XYZ file of C-alpha atoms in Angstrom:
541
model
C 0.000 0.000 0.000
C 0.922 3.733 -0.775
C 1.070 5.865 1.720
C 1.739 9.859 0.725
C 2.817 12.058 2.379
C 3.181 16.260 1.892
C 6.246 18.196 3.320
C 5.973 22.200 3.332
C 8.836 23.559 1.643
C 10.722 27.194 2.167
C 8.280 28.764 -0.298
C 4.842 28.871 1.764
C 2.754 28.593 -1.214
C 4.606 25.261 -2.130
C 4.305 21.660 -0.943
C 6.509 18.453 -1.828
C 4.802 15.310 -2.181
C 6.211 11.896 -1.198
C 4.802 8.352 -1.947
C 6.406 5.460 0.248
C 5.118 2.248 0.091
C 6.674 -1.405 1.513
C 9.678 -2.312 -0.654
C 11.492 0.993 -1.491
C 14.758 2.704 0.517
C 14.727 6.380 1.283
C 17.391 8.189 2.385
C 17.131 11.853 3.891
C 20.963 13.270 4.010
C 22.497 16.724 3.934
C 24.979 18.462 6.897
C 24.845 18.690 10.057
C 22.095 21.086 11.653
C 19.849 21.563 8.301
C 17.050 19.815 9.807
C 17.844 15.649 8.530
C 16.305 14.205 12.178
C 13.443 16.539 12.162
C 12.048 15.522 8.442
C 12.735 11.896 9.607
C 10.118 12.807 12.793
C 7.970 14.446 10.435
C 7.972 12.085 7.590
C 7.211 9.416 10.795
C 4.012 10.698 11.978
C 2.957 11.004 8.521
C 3.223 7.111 8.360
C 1.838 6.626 11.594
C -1.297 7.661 10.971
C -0.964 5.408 7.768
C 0.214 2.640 8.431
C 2.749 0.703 11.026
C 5.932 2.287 11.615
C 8.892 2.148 13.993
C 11.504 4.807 14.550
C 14.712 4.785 16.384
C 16.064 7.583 16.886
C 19.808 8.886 17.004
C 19.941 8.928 20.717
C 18.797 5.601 20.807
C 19.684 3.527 23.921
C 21.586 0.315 23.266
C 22.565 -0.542 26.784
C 20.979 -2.740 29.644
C 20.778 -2.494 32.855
C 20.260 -6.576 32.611
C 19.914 -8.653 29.690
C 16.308 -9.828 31.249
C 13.960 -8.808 28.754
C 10.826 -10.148 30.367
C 11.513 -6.946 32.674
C 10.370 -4.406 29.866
C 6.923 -4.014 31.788
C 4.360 -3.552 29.221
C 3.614 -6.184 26.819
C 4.280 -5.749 23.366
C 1.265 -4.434 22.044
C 0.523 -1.887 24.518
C 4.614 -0.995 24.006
C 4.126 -0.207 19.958
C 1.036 1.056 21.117
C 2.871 4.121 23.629
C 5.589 4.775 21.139
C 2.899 5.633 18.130
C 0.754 7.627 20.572
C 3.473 9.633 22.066
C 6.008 10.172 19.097
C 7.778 12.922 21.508
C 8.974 10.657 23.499
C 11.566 9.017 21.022
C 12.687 11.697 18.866
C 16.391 13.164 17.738
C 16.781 15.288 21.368
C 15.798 12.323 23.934
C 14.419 8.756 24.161
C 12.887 8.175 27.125
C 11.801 4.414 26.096
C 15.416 3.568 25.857
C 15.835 0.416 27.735
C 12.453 -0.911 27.248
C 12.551 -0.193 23.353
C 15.941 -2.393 22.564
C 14.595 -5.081 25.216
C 11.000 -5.343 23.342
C 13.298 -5.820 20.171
C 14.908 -8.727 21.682
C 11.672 -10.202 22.974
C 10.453 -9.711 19.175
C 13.493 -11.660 18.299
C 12.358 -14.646 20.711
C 8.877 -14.375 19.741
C 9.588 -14.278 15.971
C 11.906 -17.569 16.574
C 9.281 -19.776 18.615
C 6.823 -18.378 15.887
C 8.762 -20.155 13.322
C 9.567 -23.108 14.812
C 5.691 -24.339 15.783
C 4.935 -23.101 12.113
C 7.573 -25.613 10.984
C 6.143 -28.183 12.936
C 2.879 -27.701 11.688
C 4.164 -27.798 8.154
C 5.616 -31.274 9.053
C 2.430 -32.501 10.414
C 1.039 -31.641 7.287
C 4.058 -33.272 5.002
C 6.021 -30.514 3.959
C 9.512 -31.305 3.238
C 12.101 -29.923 5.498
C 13.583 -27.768 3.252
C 10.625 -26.377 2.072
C 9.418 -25.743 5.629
C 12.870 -24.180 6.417
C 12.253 -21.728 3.604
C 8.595 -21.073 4.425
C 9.856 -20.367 7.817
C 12.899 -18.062 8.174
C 13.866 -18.054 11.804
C 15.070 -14.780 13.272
C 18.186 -15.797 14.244
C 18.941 -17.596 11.500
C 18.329 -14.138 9.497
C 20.433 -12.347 12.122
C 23.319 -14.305 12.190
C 23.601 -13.986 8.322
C 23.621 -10.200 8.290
C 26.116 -10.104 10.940
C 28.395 -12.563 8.897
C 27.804 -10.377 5.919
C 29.112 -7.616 7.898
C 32.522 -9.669 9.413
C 31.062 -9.250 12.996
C 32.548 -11.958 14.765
C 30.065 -12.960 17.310
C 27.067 -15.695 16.990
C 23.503 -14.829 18.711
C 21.753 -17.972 19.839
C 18.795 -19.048 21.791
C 20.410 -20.790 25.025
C 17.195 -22.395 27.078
C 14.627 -19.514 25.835
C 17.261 -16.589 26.468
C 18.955 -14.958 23.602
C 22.595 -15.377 24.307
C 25.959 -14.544 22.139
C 28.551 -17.109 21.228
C 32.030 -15.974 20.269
C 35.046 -18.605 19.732
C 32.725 -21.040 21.680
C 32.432 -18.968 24.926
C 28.761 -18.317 25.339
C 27.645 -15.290 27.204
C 24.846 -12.796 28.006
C 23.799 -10.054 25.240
C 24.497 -7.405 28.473
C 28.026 -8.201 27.793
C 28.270 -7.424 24.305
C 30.427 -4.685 23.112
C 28.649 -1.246 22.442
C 28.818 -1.779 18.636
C 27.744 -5.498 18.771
C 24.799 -4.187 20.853
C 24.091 -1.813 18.471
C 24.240 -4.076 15.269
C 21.490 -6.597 17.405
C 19.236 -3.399 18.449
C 19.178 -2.565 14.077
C 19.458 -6.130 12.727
C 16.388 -7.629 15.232
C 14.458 -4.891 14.859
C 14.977 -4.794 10.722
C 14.417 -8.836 10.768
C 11.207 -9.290 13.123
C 9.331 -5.821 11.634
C 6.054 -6.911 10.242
C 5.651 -7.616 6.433
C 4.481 -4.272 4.615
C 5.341 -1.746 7.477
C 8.389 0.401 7.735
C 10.898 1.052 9.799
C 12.866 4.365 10.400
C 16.615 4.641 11.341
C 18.272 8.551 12.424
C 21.755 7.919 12.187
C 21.565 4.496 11.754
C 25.297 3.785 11.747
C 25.964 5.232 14.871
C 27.630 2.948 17.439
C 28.815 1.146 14.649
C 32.780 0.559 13.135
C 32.686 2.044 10.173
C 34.518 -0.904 8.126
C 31.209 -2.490 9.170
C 28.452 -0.677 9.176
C 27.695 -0.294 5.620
C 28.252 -4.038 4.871
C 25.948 -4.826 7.813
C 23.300 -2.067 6.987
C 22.590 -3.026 3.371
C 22.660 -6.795 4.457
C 19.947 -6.231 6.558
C 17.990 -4.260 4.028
C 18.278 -7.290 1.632
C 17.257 -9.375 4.123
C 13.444 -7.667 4.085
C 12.019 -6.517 0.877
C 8.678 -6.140 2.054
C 9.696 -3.604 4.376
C 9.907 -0.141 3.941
C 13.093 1.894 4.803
C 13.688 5.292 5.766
C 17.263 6.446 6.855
C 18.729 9.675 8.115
C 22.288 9.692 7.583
C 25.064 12.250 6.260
C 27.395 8.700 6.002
C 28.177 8.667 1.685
C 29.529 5.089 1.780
C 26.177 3.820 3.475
C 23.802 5.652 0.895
C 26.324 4.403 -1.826
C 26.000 0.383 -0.128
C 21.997 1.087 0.022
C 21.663 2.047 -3.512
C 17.620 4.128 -2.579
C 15.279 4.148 -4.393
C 15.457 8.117 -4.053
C 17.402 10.630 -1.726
C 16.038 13.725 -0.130
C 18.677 16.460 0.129
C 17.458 18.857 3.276
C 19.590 22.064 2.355
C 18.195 23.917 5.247
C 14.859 24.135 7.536
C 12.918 26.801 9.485
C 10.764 25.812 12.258
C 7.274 27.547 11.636
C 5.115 25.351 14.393
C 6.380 24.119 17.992
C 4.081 21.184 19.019
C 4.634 18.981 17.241
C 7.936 20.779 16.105
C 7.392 21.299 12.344
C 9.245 23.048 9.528
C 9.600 23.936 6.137
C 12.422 23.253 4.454
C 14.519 23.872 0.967
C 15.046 20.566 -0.233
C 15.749 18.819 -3.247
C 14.807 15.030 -4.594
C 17.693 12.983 -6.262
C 16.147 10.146 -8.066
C 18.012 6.197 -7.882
C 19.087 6.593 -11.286
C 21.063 9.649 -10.478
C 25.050 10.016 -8.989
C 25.717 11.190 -6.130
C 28.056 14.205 -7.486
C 30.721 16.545 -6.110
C 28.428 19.234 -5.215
C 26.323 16.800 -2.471
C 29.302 15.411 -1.234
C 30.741 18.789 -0.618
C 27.243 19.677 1.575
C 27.088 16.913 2.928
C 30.855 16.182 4.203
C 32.271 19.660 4.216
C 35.609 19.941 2.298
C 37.843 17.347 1.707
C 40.090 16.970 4.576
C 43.791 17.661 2.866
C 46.285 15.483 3.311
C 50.039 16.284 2.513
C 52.502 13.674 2.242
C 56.070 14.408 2.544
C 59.759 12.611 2.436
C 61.256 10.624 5.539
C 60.140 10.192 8.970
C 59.250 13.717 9.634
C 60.486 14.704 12.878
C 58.902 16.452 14.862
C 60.487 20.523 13.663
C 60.114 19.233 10.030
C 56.431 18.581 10.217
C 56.286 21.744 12.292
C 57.438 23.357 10.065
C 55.151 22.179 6.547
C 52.179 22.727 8.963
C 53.089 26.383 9.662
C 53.721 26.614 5.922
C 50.780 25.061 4.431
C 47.957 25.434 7.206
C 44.591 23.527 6.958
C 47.013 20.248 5.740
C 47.571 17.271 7.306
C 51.100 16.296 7.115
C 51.726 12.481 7.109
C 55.840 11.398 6.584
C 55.865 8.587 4.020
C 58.911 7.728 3.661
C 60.944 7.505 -0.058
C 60.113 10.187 -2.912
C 58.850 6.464 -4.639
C 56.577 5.384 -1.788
C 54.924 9.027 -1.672
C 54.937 9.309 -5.772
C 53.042 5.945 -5.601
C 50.357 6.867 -2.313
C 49.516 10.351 -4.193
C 49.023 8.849 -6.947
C 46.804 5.931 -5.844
C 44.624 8.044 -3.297
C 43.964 10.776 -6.340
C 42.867 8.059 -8.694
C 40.476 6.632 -6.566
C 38.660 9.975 -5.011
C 35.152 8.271 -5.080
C 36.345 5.731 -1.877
C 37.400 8.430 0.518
C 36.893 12.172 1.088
C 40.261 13.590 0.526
C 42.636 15.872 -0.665
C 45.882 15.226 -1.637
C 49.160 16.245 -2.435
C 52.907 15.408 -2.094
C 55.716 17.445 -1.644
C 59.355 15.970 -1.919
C 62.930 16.911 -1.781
C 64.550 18.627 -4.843
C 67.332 16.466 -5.470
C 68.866 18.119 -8.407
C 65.358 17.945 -11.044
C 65.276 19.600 -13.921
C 62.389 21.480 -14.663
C 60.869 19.368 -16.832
C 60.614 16.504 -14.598
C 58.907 19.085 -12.091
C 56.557 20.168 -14.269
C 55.787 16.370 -14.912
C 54.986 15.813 -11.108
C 53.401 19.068 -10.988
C 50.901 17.077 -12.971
C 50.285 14.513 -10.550
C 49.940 17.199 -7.551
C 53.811 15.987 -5.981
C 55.404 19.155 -5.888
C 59.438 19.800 -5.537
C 60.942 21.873 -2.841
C 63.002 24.579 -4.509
C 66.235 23.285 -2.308
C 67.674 19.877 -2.305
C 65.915 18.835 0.961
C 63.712 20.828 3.796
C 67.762 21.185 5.817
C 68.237 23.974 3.416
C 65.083 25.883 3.950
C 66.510 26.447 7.828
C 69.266 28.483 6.228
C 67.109 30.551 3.894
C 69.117 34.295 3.568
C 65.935 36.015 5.296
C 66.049 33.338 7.834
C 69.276 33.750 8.603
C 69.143 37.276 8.526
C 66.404 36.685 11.374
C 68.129 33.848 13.445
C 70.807 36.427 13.925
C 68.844 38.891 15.749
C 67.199 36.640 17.223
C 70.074 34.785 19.009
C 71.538 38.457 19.808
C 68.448 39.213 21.657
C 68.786 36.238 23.128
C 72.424 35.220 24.160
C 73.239 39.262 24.101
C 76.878 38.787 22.675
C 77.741 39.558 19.502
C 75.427 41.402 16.920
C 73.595 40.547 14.496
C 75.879 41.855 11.623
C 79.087 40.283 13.249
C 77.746 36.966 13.230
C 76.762 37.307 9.933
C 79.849 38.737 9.210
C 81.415 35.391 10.712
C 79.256 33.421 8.702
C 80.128 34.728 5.382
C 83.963 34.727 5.829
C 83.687 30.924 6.859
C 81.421 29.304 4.873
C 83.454 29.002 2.012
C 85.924 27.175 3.844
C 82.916 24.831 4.982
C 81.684 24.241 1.615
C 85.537 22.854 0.934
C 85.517 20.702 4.251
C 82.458 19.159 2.649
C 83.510 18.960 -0.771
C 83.438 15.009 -0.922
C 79.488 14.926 0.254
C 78.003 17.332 -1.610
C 79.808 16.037 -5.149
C 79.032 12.895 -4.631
C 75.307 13.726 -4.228
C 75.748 15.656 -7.300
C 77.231 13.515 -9.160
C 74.047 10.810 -8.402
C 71.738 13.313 -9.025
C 73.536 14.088 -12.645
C 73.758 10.313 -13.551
C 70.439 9.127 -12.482
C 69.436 11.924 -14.447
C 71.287 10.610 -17.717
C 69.646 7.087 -17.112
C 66.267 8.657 -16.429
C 66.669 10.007 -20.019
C 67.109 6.743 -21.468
C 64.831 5.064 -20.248
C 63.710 2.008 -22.660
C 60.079 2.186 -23.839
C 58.011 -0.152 -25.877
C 58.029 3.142 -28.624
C 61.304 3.097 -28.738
C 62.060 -0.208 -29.566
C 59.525 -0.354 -32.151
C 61.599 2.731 -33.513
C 64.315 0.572 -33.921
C 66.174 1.570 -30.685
C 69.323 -1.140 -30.495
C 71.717 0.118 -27.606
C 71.609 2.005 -24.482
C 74.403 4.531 -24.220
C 76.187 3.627 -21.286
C 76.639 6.615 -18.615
C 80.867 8.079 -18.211
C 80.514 8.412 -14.343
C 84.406 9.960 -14.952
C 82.723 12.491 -17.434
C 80.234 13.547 -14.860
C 82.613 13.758 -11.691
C 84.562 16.401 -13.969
C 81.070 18.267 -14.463
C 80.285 18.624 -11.351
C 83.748 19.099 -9.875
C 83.829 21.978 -12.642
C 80.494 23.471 -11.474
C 81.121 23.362 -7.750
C 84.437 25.037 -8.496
C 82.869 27.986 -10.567
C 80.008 28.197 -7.749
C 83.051 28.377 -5.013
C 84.653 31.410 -6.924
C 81.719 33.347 -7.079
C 80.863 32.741 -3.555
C 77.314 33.302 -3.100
C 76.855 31.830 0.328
C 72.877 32.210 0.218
C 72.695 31.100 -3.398
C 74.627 28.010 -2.806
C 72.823 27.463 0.784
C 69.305 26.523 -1.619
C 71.261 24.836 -4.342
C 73.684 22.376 -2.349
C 73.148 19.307 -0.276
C 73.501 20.023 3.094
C 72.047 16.816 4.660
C 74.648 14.654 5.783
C 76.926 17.090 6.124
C 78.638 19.241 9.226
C 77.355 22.395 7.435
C 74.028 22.683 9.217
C 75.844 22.122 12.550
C 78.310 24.825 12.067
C 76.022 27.277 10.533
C 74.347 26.589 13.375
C 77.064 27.442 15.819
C 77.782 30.758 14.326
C 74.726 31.998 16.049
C 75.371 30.693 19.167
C 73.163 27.021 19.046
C 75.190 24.171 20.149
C 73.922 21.888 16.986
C 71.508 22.561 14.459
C 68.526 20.496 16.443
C 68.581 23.410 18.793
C 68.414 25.712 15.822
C 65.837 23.869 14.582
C 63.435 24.169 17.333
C 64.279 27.751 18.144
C 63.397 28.719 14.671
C 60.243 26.314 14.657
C 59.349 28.278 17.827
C 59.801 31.537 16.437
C 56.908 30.552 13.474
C 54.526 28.933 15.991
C 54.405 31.788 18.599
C 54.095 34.095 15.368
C 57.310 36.667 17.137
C 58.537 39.259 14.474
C 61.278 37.109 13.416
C 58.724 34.335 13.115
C 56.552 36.329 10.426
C 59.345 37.804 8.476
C 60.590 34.090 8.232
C 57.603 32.544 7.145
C 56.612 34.923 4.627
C 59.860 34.420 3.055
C 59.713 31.137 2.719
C 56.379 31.065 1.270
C 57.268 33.190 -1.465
C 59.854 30.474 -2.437
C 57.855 27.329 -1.913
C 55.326 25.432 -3.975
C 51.497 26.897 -4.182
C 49.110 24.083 -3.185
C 45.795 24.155 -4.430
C 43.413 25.561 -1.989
C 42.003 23.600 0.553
C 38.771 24.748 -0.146
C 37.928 23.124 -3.377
C-alpha cells in the first residue's frame, strides 16, 4: 500500500509530495544542523497515521541495565502502542523508552523464533519437506546471524534455554556483555528482521555505534534481508547511501521551524532520483571539504612537520617515507577519489630535477621543494638574517651583523671541508638523471632503438667538480645554501654554531618556535619562505 505524504517547503505557497510504500529505501541526508532528524520525525508521523511504523532515533539507547527482557513491563502491544501515541517521546533530542525499546526488540526476536519453529512443525504434520518448511519459515536468528556474517562481525547470537545469548570462539555469554557496537548491530538487525511484512521502519543515524569498516556491509545486508519492508534512513554517512543504492534521496539544504508542538518546519530541499550520482556538489554539503592530506619525504620529525604545517595550514602532514613510496600513495589516493573524502598532495625533496621533470609531477599534484631537501630551507638568507637577531636578543653577545659577518667569511671554507658529500650527491643526481633520459620504452624499440648509451661516471665527476668550483669562486653563500646538499653534512651544525646554538637540532626548534608563537622574526621568516615554496591548491575546493 501507498502511503503519501506532503512536506511544506521554504516557499509557503509550495508543498513536496512523497509516496512510500513497503519495498522501497529512502534516504534523507544533507549536513549537520539543516534539519535531517526533524524531516525523519515528520515524515514518521505522517506514516503513523498510515500505516505501522517504527523509529529509532539517534539517541537511541543500546545498553541494559540486565539482559532480562521479560523486565520491559508492558507487553508488546501496549509498548508499539505508547511509542505511536506519544512520538515525543523518542525523537532526535531524547528517548525516554530507551531500555524498554531495545529489550521489546529482543523479545520480538524470541517471539519471531518460537513463531517459526511451531509453524515448521505444523508444516511437518502436514508433510512438507524440510527444506521447504525451512524456507517457508525463516527463523530470526537464523536471518540475524547472516547479516552479521555479511558484515565480518565476529560474534554468533543464539537461543540458550529460551534466552537470547551470544557465542564468540565457543564462549557463550549474556547479550548485556556485548560490546557497544555489537549491541548496536542486534538493536538494528532484530528490529529490521522481526518488523512486520508491509510496514516500515525508520533509522536517524543508523550507523551510529557502529565501526565504520562495518556498518555499511551490515546495513545493506539487513535491508536485503526484508524486501517487504519499507526503509527510511537519516544519515550524512556517503559510503552507506552508496552500499543502500535508494530508491530516491532527499537532500534537506536547510529548515525553518514555523510550528512548535509537534515541532514542524519547512524546508529547501531537493529530490535525487536512484538513477542519479551522487556528485561533487552533495558530497561537498554533505561532508564539508575534503580533509587535505600532505605527504612528505622521511620520517618527519617532529620541527620538520612543524614546520610544513606552519607553511601550508589547513594540511595534514603524514611522513611517508621515499620520494617512490609518496609518488606511488599520491598517486593511488587521487585516482580513486570516489572511496574516501580527501585531498591530496605530495611534496618531496629537490634532489637536483630539472624542470621538466617538475613540471611532470606538478601534474600529478607531488610538488618539488626549490632546495635539495627541507635542511636547506633552515638556512634561507631572510632566515638567517632573522636567526641572527634573534640569538643576539637572546644570548646578548655579539650582533647581528658580526655573526653574519662570521658566517660569510667561513662558509666558504665549509663548503671545501664538505667537498666530498656534496659532489658525490651531485654527481648521483647528474647520472640518475642521464639514465632517467634513457629510459627504454616499448616506442622506442619499435623505432628501432638497439643500444643504451652507457653513462661516463668519470665524465660527470669532472662536471660537477667543474660546477662546484665555478660556484666556489663566485661565492654566493645564500645562493649556494638553496642549491647544495647540506644533509649529511657538518654544514648545518656549524652554521648553526655561528649563532650561538650548540647543533643545528637546537636551531631547529628555536626557529620552529619563532613561526609557531608568530614573534617578528617568526613572520618575516615565514613569509619568506612562502614566497619560495610550492602553491598548493586551496584547501577549499
Amino acid at each position: 500500500m501507498e502511503n503519501r505524504i506532503i512536506l511544506q517547503t521554504d516557499e509557503p505557497s509550495e508543498r513536496m509530495d512523497f509516496t512510500f510504500k513497503p519495498g522501497e529505501v529512502t534516504v534523507v541526508t544533507g549536513p549537520n544542523g539543516v534539519g535531517k532528524s526533524a524531516l525523519l520525525d515528520e515524515v514518521t508521523r505522517y506514516l503513523n497515521h498510515q500505516s505501522d511504523v517504527e523509529m529509532f532515533s539517534g539517541h537511541r539507547q543500546i545498553t541494559f541495565q540486565s539482559d532480562d527482557v521479560d523486565q520491559v513491563g508492558l507487553s508488546l502491544a501496549n509498548f508499539a502502542l505508547q511509542l505511536r501515541s506519544h512520538p515525543d517521546h523518542v525523537n532526535r533530542y531524547r528517548n525516554t523508552w530507551g531500555e524498554q525499546h531495545l529489550k521489546s526488540v529482543i523479545k520480538r526476536v524470541i517471539n519471531c523464533q518460537n513463531q517459526s519453529n511451531n509453524n515448521m512443525i505444523e508444516d511437518f504434520r502436514d508433510g512438507v519437506r524440510f527444506h521447504d518448511a525451512e524456507k517457508n519459515n525463516p527463523r530470526a536468528i537464523d536471518m540475524i546471524n547472516a547479516v552479521f556474517s555479511a558484515g565480518r562481525l565476529a560474534v554468533e547470537i543464539i537461543l540458550d534455554e529460551g534466552t537470547v545469548k551470544a557465542r564468540r570462539n565457543g564462549a557463550i555469554y549474556g547479550i548485556d556483555r556485548l560490546s557497544d557496537g555489537e549491541r548496536a548491530a542486534l538493536l538494528l538487525v532484530g528490529a529490521i528482521v522481526t518488523r512486520p511484512k508491509d510496514s516500515y521502519i525508520a533509522f536517524d543515524e543508523p550507523e551510529r555505534h557502529l565501526n565504520p569498516s562495518i556498518s555499511s556491509s551490515l546495513i545493506s545486508a539487513a535491508v536485503r534481508m526484508r524486501g517487504d519492508v519499507g526503509f527510511i534512513f537519516a544519515t550524512h554517512d556517503l559510503p552507506l547511501i552508496e552500499w543502500l543504492r535508494p530508491d530516491r534521496i532527499i537532500h534537506v539544504r536547510d529548515s525553518s521551524i514555523y510550528s512548535v508542538a509537534p515541532e514542524t518546519r519547512r524546508y529547501k530541499i531537493s529530490l535525487i532520483k536512484a538513477d542519479e550520482e551522487i556528485d561533487e556538489k552533495l558530497k561537498y554539503s554533505i561532508l564539508g571539504s575534503r580533509k587535505a592530506l600532505l605527504l612528505v619525504e622521511g620520517t618527519a620529525s617532529s620541527e620538520d612537520k612543524s614546520l610544513y604545517s606552519a607553511l601550508y595550514p589547513g594540511w595534514n602532514v603524514v611522513a611517508r617515507g621515499g620520494w617512490e613510496t609518496l609518488s606511488g600513495d599520491v598517486k593511488s589516493l587521487r585516482a580513486n577519489s570516489d572511496f574516501h573524502w580527501l585531498k591530496v598532495c605530495g611534496i618531496i625533496d629537490n634532489d637536483g630535477r630539472d624542470h621538466v621533470e617538475q613540471l611532470k609531477l606538478k601534474d600529478a599534484s607531488i610538488y618539488s621543494l626549490p632546495c635539495p631537501t627541507i635542511e636547506n630551507l633552515f638556512f634561507h638568507k631572510a632566515a638567517i638574517v632573522e636567526m641572527s637577531k634573534s640569538a643576539h636578543e637572546f644570548f646578548g653577545e655579539a650582533s647581528s651583523e658580526e655573526m653574519i659577518n662570521t658566517f660569510e667569511q667561513s662558509v666558504k671554507a665549509l663548503f671545501l671541508a664538505n667537498r666530498t658529500e656534496i659532489v658525490t650527491r651531485k654527481i648521483v643526481w647528474a647520472a640518475n638523471r642521464l639514465i632517467s633520459e634513457q629510459k627504454v620504452s616499448v616506442d622506442s624499440i619499435r623505432g628501432g632503438q638497439t643500444k643504451i648509451e652507457a653513462v661516463d661516471l668519470g665524465k660527470v665527476r669532472d662536471s660537477v667538480e667543474s660546477s662546484f668550483a665555478a660556484d666556489l669562486d663566485q661565492l654566493d653563500p645564500y645562493g649556494m645554501l638553496q642549491s647544495i646538499p647540506i644533509k649529511n653534512t657538518s654544514i648545518p651544525s656549524k652554521i648553526s654554531g655561528f649563532f650561538g646554538f650548540p647543533n643545528f637540532k637546537n636551531y631547529k626548534k628555536a626557529f620552529i618556535s619563532h613561526i609557531e608563537r608568530n614573534t617578528p622574526h617568526g613572520r618575516s621568516i615565514k613569509a619568506a619562505l612562502k614566497l619560495s615554496l610550492p602553491v598548493l591548491p586551496g584547501i577549499e575546493e
